[in-house]
mmCIF file with all atom_site columns, C-alpha atoms in Angstrom:
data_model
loop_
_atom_site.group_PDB
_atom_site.id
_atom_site.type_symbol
_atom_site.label_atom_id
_atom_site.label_alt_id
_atom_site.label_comp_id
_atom_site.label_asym_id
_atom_site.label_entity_id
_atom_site.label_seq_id
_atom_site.pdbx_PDB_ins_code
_atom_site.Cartn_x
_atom_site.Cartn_y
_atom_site.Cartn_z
_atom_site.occupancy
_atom_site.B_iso_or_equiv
_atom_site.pdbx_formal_charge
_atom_site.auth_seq_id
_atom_site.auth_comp_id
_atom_site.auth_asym_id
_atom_site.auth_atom_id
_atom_site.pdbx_PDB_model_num
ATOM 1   C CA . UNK W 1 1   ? 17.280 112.320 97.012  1.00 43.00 ? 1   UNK W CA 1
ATOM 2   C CA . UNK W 1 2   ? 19.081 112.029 93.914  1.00 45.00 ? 2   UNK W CA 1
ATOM 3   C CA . UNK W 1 3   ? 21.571 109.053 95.539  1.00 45.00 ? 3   UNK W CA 1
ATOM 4   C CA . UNK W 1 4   ? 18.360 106.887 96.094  1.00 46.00 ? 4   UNK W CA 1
ATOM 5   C CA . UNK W 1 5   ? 16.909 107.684 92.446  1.00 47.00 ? 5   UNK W CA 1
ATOM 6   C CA . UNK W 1 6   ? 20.500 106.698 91.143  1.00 45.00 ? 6   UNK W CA 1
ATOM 7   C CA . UNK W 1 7   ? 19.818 103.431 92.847  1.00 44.00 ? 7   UNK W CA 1
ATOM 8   C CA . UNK W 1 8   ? 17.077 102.426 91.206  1.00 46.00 ? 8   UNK W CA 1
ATOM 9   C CA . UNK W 1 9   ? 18.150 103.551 87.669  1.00 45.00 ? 9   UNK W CA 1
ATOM 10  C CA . UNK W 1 10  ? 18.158 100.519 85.479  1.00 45.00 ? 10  UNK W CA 1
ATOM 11  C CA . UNK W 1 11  ? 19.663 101.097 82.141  1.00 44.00 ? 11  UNK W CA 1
ATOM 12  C CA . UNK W 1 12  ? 18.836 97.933  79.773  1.00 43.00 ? 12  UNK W CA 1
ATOM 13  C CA . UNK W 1 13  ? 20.438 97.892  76.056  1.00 44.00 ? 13  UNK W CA 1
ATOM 14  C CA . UNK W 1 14  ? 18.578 95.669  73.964  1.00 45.00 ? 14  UNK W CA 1
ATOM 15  C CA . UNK W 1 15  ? 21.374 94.051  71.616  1.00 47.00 ? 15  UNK W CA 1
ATOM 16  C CA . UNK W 1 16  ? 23.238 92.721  74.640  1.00 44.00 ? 16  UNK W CA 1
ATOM 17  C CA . UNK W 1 17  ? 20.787 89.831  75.150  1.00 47.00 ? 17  UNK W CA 1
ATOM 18  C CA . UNK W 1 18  ? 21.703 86.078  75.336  1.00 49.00 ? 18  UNK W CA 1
ATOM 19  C CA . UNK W 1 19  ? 20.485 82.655  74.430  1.00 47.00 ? 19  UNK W CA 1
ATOM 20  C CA . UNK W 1 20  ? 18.770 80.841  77.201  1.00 50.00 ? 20  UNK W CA 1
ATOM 21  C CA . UNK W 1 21  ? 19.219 77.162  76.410  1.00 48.00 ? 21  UNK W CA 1
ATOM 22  C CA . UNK W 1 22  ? 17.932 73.841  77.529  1.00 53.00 ? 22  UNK W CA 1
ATOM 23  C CA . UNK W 1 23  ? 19.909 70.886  77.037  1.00 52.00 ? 23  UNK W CA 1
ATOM 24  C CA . UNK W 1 24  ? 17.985 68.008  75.333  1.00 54.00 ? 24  UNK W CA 1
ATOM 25  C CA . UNK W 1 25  ? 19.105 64.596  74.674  1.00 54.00 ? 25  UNK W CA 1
ATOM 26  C CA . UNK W 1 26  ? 22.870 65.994  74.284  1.00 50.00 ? 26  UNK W CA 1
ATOM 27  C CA . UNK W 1 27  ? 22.071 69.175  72.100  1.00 54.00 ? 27  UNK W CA 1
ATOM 28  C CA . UNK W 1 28  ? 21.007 72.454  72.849  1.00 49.00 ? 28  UNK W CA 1
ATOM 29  C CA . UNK W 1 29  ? 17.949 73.806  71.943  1.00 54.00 ? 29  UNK W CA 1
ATOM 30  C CA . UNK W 1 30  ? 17.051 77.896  72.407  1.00 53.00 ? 30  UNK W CA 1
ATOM 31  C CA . UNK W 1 31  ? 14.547 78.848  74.955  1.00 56.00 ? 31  UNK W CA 1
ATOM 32  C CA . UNK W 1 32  ? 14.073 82.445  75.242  1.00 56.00 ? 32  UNK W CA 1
ATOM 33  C CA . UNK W 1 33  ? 16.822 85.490  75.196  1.00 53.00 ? 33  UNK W CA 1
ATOM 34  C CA . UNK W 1 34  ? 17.519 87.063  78.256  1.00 53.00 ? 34  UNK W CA 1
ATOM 35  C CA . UNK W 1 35  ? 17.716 90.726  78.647  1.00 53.00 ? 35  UNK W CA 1
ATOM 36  C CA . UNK W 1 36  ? 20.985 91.693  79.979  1.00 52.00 ? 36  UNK W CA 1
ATOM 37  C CA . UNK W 1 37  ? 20.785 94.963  82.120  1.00 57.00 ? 37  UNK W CA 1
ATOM 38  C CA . UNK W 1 38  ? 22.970 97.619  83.998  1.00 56.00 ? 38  UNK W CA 1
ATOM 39  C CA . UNK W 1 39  ? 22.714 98.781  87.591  1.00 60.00 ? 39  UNK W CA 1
ATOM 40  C CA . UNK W 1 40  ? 24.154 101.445 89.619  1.00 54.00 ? 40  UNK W CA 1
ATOM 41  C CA . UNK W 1 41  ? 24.361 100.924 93.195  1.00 63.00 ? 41  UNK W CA 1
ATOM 42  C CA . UNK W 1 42  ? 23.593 103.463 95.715  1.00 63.00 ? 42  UNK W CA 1
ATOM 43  C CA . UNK W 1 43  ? 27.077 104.984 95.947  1.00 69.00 ? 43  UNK W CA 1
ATOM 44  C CA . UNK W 1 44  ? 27.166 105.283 91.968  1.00 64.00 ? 44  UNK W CA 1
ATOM 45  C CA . UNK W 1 45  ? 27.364 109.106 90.894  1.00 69.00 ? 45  UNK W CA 1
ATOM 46  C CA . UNK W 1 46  ? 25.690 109.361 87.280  1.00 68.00 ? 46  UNK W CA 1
ATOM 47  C CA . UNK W 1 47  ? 27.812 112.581 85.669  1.00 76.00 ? 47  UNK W CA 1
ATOM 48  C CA . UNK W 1 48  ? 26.148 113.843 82.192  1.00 80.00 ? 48  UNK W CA 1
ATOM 49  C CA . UNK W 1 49  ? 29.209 114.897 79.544  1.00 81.00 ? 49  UNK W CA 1
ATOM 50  C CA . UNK W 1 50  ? 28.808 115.753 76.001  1.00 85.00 ? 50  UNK W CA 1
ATOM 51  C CA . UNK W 1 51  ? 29.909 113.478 73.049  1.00 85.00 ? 51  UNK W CA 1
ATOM 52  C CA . UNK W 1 52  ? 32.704 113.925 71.861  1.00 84.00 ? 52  UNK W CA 1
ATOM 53  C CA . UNK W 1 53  ? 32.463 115.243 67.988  1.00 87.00 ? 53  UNK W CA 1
ATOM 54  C CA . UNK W 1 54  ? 33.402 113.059 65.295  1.00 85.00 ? 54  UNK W CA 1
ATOM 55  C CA . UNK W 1 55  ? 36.626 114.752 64.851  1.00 86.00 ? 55  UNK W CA 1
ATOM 56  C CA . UNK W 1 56  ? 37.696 114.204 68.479  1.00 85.00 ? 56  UNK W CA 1
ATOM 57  C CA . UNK W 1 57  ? 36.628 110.379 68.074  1.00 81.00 ? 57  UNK W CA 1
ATOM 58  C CA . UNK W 1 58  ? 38.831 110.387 65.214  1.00 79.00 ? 58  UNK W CA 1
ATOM 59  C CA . UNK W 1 59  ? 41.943 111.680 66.988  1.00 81.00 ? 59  UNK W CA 1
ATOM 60  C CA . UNK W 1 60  ? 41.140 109.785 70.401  1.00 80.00 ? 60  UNK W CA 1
ATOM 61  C CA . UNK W 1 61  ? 40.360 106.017 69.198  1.00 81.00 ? 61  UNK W CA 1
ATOM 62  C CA . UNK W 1 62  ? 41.382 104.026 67.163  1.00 83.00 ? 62  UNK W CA 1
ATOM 63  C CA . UNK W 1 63  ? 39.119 103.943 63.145  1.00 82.00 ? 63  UNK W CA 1
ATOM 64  C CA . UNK W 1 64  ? 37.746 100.001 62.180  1.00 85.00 ? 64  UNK W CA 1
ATOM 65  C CA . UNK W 1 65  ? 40.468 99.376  59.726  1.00 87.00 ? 65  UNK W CA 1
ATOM 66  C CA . UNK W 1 66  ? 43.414 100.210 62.437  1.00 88.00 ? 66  UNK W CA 1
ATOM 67  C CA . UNK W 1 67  ? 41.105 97.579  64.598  1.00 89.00 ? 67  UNK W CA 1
ATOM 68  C CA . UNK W 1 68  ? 40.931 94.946  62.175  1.00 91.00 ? 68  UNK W CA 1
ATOM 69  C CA . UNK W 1 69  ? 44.376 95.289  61.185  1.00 92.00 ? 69  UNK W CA 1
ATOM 70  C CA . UNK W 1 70  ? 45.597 94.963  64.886  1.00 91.00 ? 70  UNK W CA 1
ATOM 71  C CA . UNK W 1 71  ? 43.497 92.034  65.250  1.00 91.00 ? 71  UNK W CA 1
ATOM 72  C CA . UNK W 1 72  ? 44.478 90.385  62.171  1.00 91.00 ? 72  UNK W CA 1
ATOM 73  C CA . UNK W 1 73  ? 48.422 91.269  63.270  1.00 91.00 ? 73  UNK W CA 1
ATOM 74  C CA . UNK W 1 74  ? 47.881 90.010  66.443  1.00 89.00 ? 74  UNK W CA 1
ATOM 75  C CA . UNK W 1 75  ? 46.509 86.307  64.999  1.00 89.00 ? 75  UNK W CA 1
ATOM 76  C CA . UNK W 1 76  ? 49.673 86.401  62.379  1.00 90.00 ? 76  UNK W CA 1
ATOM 77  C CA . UNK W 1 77  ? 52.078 86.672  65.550  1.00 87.00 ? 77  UNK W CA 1
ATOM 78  C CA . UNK W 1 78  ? 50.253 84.162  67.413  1.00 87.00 ? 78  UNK W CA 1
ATOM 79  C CA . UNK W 1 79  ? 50.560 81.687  64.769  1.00 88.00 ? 79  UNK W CA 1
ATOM 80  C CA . UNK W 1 80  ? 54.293 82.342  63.935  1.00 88.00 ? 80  UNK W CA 1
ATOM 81  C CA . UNK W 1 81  ? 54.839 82.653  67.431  1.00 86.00 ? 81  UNK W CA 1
ATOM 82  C CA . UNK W 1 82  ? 52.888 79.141  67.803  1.00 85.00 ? 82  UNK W CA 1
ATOM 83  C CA . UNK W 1 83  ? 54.831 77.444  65.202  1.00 87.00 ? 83  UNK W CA 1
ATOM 84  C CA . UNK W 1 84  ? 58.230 78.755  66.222  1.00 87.00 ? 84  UNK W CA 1
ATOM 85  C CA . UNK W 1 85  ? 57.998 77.093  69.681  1.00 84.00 ? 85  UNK W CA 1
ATOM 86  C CA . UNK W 1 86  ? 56.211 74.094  68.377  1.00 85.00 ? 86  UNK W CA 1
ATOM 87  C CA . UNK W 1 87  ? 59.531 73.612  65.568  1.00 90.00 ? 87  UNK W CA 1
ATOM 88  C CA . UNK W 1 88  ? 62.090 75.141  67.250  1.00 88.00 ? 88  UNK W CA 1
ATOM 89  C CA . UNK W 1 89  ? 64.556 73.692  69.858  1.00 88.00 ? 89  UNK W CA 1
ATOM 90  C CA . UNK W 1 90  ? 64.488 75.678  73.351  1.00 82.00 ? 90  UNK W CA 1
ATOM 91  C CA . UNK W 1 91  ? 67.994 76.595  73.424  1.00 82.00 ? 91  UNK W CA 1
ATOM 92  C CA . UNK W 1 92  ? 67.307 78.067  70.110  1.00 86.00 ? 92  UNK W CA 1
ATOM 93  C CA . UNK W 1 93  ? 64.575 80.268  70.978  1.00 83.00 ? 93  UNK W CA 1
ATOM 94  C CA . UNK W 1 94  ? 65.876 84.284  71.595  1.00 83.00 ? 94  UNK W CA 1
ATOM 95  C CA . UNK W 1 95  ? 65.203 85.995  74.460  1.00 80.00 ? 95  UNK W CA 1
ATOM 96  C CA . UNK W 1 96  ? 62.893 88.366  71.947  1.00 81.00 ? 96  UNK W CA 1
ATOM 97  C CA . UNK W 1 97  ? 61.182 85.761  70.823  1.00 81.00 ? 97  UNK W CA 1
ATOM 98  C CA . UNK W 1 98  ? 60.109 84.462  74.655  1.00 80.00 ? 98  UNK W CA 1
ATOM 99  C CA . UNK W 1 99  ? 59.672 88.661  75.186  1.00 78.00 ? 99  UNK W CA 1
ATOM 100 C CA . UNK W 1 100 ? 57.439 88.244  72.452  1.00 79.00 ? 100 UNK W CA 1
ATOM 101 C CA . UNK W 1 101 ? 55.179 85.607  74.471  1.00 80.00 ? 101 UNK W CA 1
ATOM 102 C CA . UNK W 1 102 ? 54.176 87.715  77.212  1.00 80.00 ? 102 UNK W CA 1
ATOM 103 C CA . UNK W 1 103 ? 50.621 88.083  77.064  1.00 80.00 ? 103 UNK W CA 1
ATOM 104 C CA . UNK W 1 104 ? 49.774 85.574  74.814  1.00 83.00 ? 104 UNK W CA 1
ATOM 105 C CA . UNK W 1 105 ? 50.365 82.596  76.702  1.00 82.00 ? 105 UNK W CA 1
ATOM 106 C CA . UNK W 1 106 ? 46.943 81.949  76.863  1.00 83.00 ? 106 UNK W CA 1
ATOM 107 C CA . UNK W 1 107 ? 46.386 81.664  73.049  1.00 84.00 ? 107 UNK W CA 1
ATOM 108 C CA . UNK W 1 108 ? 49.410 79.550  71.971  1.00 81.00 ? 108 UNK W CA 1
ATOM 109 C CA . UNK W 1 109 ? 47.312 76.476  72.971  1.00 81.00 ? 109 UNK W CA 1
ATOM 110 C CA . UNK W 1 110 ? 43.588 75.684  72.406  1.00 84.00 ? 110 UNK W CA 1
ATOM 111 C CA . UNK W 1 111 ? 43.585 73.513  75.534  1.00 86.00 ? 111 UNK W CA 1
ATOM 112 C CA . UNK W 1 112 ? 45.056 76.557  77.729  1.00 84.00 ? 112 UNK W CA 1
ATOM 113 C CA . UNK W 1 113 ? 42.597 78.894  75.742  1.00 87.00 ? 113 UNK W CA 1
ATOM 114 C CA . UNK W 1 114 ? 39.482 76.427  76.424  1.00 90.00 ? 114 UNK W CA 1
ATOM 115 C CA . UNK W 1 115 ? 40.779 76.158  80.360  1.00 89.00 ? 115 UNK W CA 1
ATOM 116 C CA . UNK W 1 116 ? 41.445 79.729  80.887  1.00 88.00 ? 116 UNK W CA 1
ATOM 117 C CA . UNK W 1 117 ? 38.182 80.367  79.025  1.00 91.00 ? 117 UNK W CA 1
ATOM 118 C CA . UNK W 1 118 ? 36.109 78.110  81.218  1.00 92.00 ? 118 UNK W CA 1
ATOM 119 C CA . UNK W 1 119 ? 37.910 79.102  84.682  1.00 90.00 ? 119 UNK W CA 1
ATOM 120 C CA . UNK W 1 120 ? 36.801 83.226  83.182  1.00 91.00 ? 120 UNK W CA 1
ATOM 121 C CA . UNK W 1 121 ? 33.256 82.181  82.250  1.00 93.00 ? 121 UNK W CA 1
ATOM 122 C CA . UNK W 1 122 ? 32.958 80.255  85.817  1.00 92.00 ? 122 UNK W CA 1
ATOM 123 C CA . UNK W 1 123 ? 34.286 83.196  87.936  1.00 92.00 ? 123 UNK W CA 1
ATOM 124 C CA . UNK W 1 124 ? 32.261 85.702  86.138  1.00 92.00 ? 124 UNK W CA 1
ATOM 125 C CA . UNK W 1 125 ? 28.893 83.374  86.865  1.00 93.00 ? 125 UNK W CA 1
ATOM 126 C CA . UNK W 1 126 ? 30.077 83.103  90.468  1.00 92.00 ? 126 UNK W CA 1
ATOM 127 C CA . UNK W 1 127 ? 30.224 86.600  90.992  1.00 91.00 ? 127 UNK W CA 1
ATOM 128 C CA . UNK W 1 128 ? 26.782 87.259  89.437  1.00 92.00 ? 128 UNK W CA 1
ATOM 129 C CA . UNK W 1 129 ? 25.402 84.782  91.281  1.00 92.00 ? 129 UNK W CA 1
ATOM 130 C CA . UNK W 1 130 ? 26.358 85.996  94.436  1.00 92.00 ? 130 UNK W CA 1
ATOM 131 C CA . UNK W 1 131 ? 25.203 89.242  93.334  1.00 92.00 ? 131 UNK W CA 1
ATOM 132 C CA . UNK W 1 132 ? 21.883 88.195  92.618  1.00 92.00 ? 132 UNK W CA 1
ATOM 133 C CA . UNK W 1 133 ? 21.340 86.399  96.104  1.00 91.00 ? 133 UNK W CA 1
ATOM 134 C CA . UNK W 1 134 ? 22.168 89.364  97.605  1.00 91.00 ? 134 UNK W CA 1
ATOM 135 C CA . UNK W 1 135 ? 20.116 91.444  94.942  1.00 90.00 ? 135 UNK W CA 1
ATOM 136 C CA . UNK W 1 136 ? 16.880 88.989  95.827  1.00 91.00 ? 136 UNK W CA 1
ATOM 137 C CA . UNK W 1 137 ? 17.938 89.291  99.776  1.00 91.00 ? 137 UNK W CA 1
ATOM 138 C CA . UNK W 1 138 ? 18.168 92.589  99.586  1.00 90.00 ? 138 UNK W CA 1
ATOM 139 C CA . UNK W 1 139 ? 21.751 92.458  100.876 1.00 87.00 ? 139 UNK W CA 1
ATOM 140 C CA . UNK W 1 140 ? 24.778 94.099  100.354 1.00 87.00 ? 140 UNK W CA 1
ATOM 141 C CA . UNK W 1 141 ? 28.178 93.182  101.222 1.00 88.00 ? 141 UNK W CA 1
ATOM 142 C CA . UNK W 1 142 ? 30.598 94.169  99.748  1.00 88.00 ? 142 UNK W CA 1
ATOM 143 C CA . UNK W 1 143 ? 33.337 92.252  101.531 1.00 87.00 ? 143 UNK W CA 1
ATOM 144 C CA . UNK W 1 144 ? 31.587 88.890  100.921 1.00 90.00 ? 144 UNK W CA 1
ATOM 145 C CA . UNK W 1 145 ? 31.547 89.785  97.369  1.00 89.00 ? 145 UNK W CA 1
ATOM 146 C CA . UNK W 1 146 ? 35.133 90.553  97.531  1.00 89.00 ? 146 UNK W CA 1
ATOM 147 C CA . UNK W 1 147 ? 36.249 87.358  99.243  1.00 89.00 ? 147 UNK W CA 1
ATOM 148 C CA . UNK W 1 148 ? 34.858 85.414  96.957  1.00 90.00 ? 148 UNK W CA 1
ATOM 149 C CA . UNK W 1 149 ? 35.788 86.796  93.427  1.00 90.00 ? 149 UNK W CA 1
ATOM 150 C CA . UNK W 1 150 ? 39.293 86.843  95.742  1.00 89.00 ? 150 UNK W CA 1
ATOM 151 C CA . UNK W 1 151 ? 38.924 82.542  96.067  1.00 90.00 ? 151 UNK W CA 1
ATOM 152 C CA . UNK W 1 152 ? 37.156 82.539  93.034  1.00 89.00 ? 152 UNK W CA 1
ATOM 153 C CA . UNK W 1 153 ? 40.554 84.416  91.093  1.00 88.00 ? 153 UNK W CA 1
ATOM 154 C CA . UNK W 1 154 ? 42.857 81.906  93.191  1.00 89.00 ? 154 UNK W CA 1
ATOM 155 C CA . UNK W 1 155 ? 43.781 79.792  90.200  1.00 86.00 ? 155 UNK W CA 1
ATOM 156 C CA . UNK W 1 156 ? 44.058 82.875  87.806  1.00 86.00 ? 156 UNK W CA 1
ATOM 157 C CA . UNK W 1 157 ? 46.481 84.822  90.414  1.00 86.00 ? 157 UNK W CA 1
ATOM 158 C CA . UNK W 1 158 ? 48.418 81.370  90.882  1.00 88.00 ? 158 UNK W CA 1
ATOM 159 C CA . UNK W 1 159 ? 48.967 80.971  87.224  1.00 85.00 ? 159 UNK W CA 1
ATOM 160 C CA . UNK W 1 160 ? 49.948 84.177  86.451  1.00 84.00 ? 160 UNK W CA 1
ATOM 161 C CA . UNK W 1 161 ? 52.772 83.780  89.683  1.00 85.00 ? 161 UNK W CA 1
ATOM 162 C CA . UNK W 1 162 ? 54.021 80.796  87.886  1.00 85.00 ? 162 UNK W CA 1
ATOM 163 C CA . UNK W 1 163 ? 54.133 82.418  84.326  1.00 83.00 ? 163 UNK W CA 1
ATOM 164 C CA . UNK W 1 164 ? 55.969 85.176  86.045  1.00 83.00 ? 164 UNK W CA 1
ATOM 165 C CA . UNK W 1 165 ? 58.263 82.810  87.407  1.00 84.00 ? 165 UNK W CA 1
ATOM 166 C CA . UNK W 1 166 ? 59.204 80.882  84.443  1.00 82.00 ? 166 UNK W CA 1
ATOM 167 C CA . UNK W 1 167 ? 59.946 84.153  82.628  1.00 80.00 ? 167 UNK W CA 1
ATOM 168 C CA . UNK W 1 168 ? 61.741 85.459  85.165  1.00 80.00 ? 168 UNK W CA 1
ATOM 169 C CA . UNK W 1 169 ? 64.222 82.201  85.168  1.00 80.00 ? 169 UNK W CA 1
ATOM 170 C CA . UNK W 1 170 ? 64.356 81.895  81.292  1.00 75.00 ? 170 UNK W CA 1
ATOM 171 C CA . UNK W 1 171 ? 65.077 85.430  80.752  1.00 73.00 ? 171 UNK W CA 1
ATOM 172 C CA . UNK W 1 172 ? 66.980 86.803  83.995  1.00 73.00 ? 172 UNK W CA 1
ATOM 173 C CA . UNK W 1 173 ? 70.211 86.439  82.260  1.00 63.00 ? 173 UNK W CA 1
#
């Protein structure tokens, strides 16, 4: 039964392993790495394609350099964008400007990037967690799973409502 060998397929790739740490007398100290791995659960349908060729890759995605280069234009408009609203007046600030905000909220201020960061990192370990219980009990539930990434997100979807709001009043005119 090709469902039930799907299942048990465990696909582990080797350079996405992390630092286990121990915490001793306020610094951390490496342990061991972990070896991250992949899973397919028993509804998971495993389809074999062909690569693409080099040429399609090159038409398809985007190369390094146009990478780097949107990274380093996205940091450039995050720090003019940054010191615009930390300088300029509110009044003064265009409604392209404020356009220009939307989706970079979170990285206009290190303590909203450390926050956001550490509510992400804390969902993502809840989930897993749960995961694994079930993994070890040989459970699965879905809907358990779902309720709690779903109180788990609460903060997150809150957040977001409120952004939405504040844009919505700033620039509904």
């Amino acid at each position: 039964n090709t469902t039930t060998e799907a299942s048990k397929l465990i696909l582990d790739f080797p350079r996405n392993q992390r630092l286990q740490v121990k915490i001793y007398n306020k610094q951390m100290l490496p342990t061991t790495r972990i070896q991250r791995s992949v899973r397919f659960a028993e509804t998971s349908e495993l389809t074999f394609t062909k690569g693409a060729t080099q040429e399609e890759k090159e038409i398809r995605w985007y190369s390094k350099e146009e990478q780097a280069y949107f990274e380093d234009q996205f940091k450039t408009d995050t720090c003019e964008t940054s010191q615009k609203l930390a300088t300029t007046p509110m009044p003064l600030i265009s409604q392209d400007d404020l356009y220009g905000c939307v989706g970079m909220e979170m990285f206009l201020s290190r303590d909203v990037y450390m926050q956001t960061s550490e509510r992400r990192r804390i969902h993502v370990r809840t989930i897993l967690a749960a995961q694994e219980r079930q993994r070890m009990l040989d459970i699965r539930n879905e809907e358990q799973l779902s309720l709690l990434s779903e109180r788990s997100s609460e903060w997150t979807v809150s957040r977001t409502r409120n952004l939405a709001a504040m844009y919505w009043e700033i620039l509904k005119t």
